[in-house]
């Protein structure tokens, strides 16, 4: 199974996967019936989640076949429920590079004015470049932009644009892959070979790998950043296991506290 999923992820373009991947996953879910793991996004239960990754060393117990949530999505869903007003306040929300597991759920929430945007995703309603977001300043209460900053040419400009379109008092979740072995974010534009880029930056379409300084990099966009060790400090080991969460991931809660 891992080998098949690896080949699919490596050789089928992402826009096509976004359109049809959920049908294949729902079929596979028939072989994973059980109740040992639970997805806090769609509330489905399975004996385990599907493996996921671009190479044969892909992660076990990662992909929910019910909604296609990965570890980071289940963490975000749980964090929103337990630590924010997302499910009960009236909010205008911008979701950049929207994940399949969230789109219908958020669109159907009566308290949200929910807008999706991306430069290439067929799932997004607004075609936009995050370096120049086509909305006026102080438009949104909340922004989501996860696993994007490792792909963009100028991540500080992209972060600044998210800050610009938030209202004063607004907040954002802007997660990215990190390697905590690095004190500083690692970039090297001289590495152009796809295999070498994958070796250095986790994927060949990544331009950088953020280190322990990611919170400080987000601050360059104008945000006040809280590094919330939600998983490590507030969840039990049983919850982390049942929801199959990334056990060491820090949630970067980014706030706009000025005009």
PDB file of C-alpha atoms in Angstrom, residues 56-164:
ATOM      1  CA  UNK A  56       8.734   4.262   0.289  1.00  0.00           C
ATOM      2  CA  UNK A  57       9.661   5.462   3.788  1.00  0.00           C
ATOM      3  CA  UNK A  58       6.286   7.193   3.987  1.00  0.00           C
ATOM      4  CA  UNK A  59       4.535   7.755   7.281  1.00  0.00           C
ATOM      5  CA  UNK A  60       2.313   5.025   8.686  1.00  0.00           C
ATOM      6  CA  UNK A  61      -1.084   5.884  10.167  1.00  0.00           C
ATOM      7  CA  UNK A  62      -1.226   9.324   8.514  1.00  0.00           C
ATOM      8  CA  UNK A  63      -4.114   9.860   6.070  1.00  0.00           C
ATOM      9  CA  UNK A  64      -7.767   9.693   7.121  1.00  0.00           C
ATOM     10  CA  UNK A  65      -9.627   7.856   4.325  1.00  0.00           C
ATOM     11  CA  UNK A  66     -12.859   9.578   5.292  1.00  0.00           C
ATOM     12  CA  UNK A  67     -11.854  13.211   4.723  1.00  0.00           C
ATOM     13  CA  UNK A  68      -8.176  13.078   3.614  1.00  0.00           C
ATOM     14  CA  UNK A  69      -6.921  14.822   6.738  1.00  0.00           C
ATOM     15  CA  UNK A  70      -3.255  14.343   7.595  1.00  0.00           C
ATOM     16  CA  UNK A  71      -1.647  14.670  11.017  1.00  0.00           C
ATOM     17  CA  UNK A  72      -1.299  18.446  10.674  1.00  0.00           C
ATOM     18  CA  UNK A  73      -4.944  18.857   9.621  1.00  0.00           C
ATOM     19  CA  UNK A  74      -6.208  16.858  12.586  1.00  0.00           C
ATOM     20  CA  UNK A  75      -4.045  19.014  14.837  1.00  0.00           C
ATOM     21  CA  UNK A  76      -5.473  22.175  13.296  1.00  0.00           C
ATOM     22  CA  UNK A  77      -9.050  20.933  13.634  1.00  0.00           C
ATOM     23  CA  UNK A  78      -8.554  20.021  17.269  1.00  0.00           C
ATOM     24  CA  UNK A  79      -6.763  23.293  18.000  1.00  0.00           C
ATOM     25  CA  UNK A  80      -9.584  25.335  16.460  1.00  0.00           C
ATOM     26  CA  UNK A  81     -12.162  23.494  18.571  1.00  0.00           C
ATOM     27  CA  UNK A  82     -10.314  23.747  21.870  1.00  0.00           C
ATOM     28  CA  UNK A  83      -8.348  26.982  21.703  1.00  0.00           C
ATOM     29  CA  UNK A  84     -10.231  29.473  19.494  1.00  0.00           C
ATOM     30  CA  UNK A  85     -13.646  31.006  18.864  1.00  0.00           C
ATOM     31  CA  UNK A  86     -13.721  29.659  15.311  1.00  0.00           C
ATOM     32  CA  UNK A  87     -16.859  27.550  15.737  1.00  0.00           C
ATOM     33  CA  UNK A  88     -19.049  30.100  17.513  1.00  0.00           C
ATOM     34  CA  UNK A  89     -18.026  33.659  16.517  1.00  0.00           C
ATOM     35  CA  UNK A  90     -19.103  35.434  13.341  1.00  0.00           C
ATOM     36  CA  UNK A  91     -15.892  35.523  11.301  1.00  0.00           C
ATOM     37  CA  UNK A  92     -14.749  36.433   7.813  1.00  0.00           C
ATOM     38  CA  UNK A  93     -12.141  33.830   6.849  1.00  0.00           C
ATOM     39  CA  UNK A  94      -9.514  33.611   4.112  1.00  0.00           C
ATOM     40  CA  UNK A  95      -8.178  30.109   3.482  1.00  0.00           C
ATOM     41  CA  UNK A  96      -5.131  30.030   1.190  1.00  0.00           C
ATOM     42  CA  UNK A  97      -4.352  26.698  -0.493  1.00  0.00           C
ATOM     43  CA  UNK A  98      -7.450  25.160   1.095  1.00  0.00           C
ATOM     44  CA  UNK A  99      -7.301  21.546   2.189  1.00  0.00           C
ATOM     45  CA  UNK A 100     -10.027  19.204   0.960  1.00  0.00           C
ATOM     46  CA  UNK A 101     -10.849  17.993   4.464  1.00  0.00           C
ATOM     47  CA  UNK A 102     -11.897  21.480   5.585  1.00  0.00           C
ATOM     48  CA  UNK A 103     -13.575  23.142   2.596  1.00  0.00           C
ATOM     49  CA  UNK A 104     -17.129  21.759   2.743  1.00  0.00           C
ATOM     50  CA  UNK A 105     -17.180  21.809   6.542  1.00  0.00           C
ATOM     51  CA  UNK A 106     -16.146  25.436   6.765  1.00  0.00           C
ATOM     52  CA  UNK A 107     -18.379  26.529   3.881  1.00  0.00           C
ATOM     53  CA  UNK A 108     -21.381  25.012   5.671  1.00  0.00           C
ATOM     54  CA  UNK A 109     -20.723  26.730   9.000  1.00  0.00           C
ATOM     55  CA  UNK A 110     -23.377  29.485   9.351  1.00  0.00           C
ATOM     56  CA  UNK A 111     -21.109  31.707  11.463  1.00  0.00           C
ATOM     57  CA  UNK A 112     -18.431  31.979   8.756  1.00  0.00           C
ATOM     58  CA  UNK A 113     -18.040  34.125   5.656  1.00  0.00           C
ATOM     59  CA  UNK A 114     -15.537  31.731   4.123  1.00  0.00           C
ATOM     60  CA  UNK A 115     -13.342  32.477   1.080  1.00  0.00           C
ATOM     61  CA  UNK A 116     -10.786  30.122  -0.474  1.00  0.00           C
ATOM     62  CA  UNK A 117      -7.902  31.267  -2.667  1.00  0.00           C
ATOM     63  CA  UNK A 118      -4.905  29.767  -4.443  1.00  0.00           C
ATOM     64  CA  UNK A 119      -2.818  30.281  -7.559  1.00  0.00           C
ATOM     65  CA  UNK A 120      -3.377  26.766  -8.967  1.00  0.00           C
ATOM     66  CA  UNK A 121      -5.661  24.628  -6.789  1.00  0.00           C
ATOM     67  CA  UNK A 122      -8.921  23.633  -8.517  1.00  0.00           C
ATOM     68  CA  UNK A 123     -10.555  23.582  -5.081  1.00  0.00           C
ATOM     69  CA  UNK A 124     -10.121  27.325  -4.466  1.00  0.00           C
ATOM     70  CA  UNK A 125     -12.823  29.825  -5.460  1.00  0.00           C
ATOM     71  CA  UNK A 126     -10.476  32.799  -5.995  1.00  0.00           C
ATOM     72  CA  UNK A 127      -7.388  32.520  -8.211  1.00  0.00           C
ATOM     73  CA  UNK A 128      -4.716  34.566  -6.457  1.00  0.00           C
ATOM     74  CA  UNK A 129      -1.008  34.988  -5.905  1.00  0.00           C
ATOM     75  CA  UNK A 130      -0.215  35.134  -2.207  1.00  0.00           C
ATOM     76  CA  UNK A 131       2.473  37.734  -2.959  1.00  0.00           C
ATOM     77  CA  UNK A 132      -0.342  40.098  -3.978  1.00  0.00           C
ATOM     78  CA  UNK A 133      -3.603  39.091  -2.285  1.00  0.00           C
ATOM     79  CA  UNK A 134      -6.525  40.739  -4.149  1.00  0.00           C
ATOM     80  CA  UNK A 135      -8.377  42.022  -1.082  1.00  0.00           C
ATOM     81  CA  UNK A 136      -8.259  45.340   0.732  1.00  0.00           C
ATOM     82  CA  UNK A 137      -6.431  45.795   4.000  1.00  0.00           C
ATOM     83  CA  UNK A 138      -8.311  44.917   7.195  1.00  0.00           C
ATOM     84  CA  UNK A 139     -10.792  42.583   5.461  1.00  0.00           C
ATOM     85  CA  UNK A 140     -10.580  39.272   7.350  1.00  0.00           C
ATOM     86  CA  UNK A 141     -10.886  38.126  10.948  1.00  0.00           C
ATOM     87  CA  UNK A 142      -9.013  34.862  10.370  1.00  0.00           C
ATOM     88  CA  UNK A 143      -6.558  33.496   7.800  1.00  0.00           C
ATOM     89  CA  UNK A 144      -5.284  29.967   7.228  1.00  0.00           C
ATOM     90  CA  UNK A 145      -2.206  29.295   5.133  1.00  0.00           C
ATOM     91  CA  UNK A 146      -0.601  25.950   5.845  1.00  0.00           C
ATOM     92  CA  UNK A 147       2.400  24.348   4.117  1.00  0.00           C
ATOM     93  CA  UNK A 148       2.719  27.200   1.624  1.00  0.00           C
ATOM     94  CA  UNK A 149       5.654  29.318   2.850  1.00  0.00           C
ATOM     95  CA  UNK A 150       8.173  26.631   1.921  1.00  0.00           C
ATOM     96  CA  UNK A 151       7.017  26.928  -1.730  1.00  0.00           C
ATOM     97  CA  UNK A 152       6.818  30.687  -2.364  1.00  0.00           C
ATOM     98  CA  UNK A 153       9.557  32.907  -3.776  1.00  0.00           C
ATOM     99  CA  UNK A 154       9.335  35.614  -1.092  1.00  0.00           C
ATOM    100  CA  UNK A 155       7.879  34.235   2.117  1.00  0.00           C
ATOM    101  CA  UNK A 156       8.267  37.486   4.068  1.00  0.00           C
ATOM    102  CA  UNK A 157       6.195  39.318   1.451  1.00  0.00           C
ATOM    103  CA  UNK A 158       3.593  36.518   1.554  1.00  0.00           C
ATOM    104  CA  UNK A 159       3.425  36.727   5.343  1.00  0.00           C
ATOM    105  CA  UNK A 160       3.139  40.522   5.114  1.00  0.00           C
ATOM    106  CA  UNK A 161       0.224  40.204   2.701  1.00  0.00           C
ATOM    107  CA  UNK A 162      -1.631  37.904   5.095  1.00  0.00           C
ATOM    108  CA  UNK A 163      -0.983  40.424   7.871  1.00  0.00           C
ATOM    109  CA  UNK A 164      -2.219  43.286   5.678  1.00  0.00           C
TER     110      UNK A 164
END
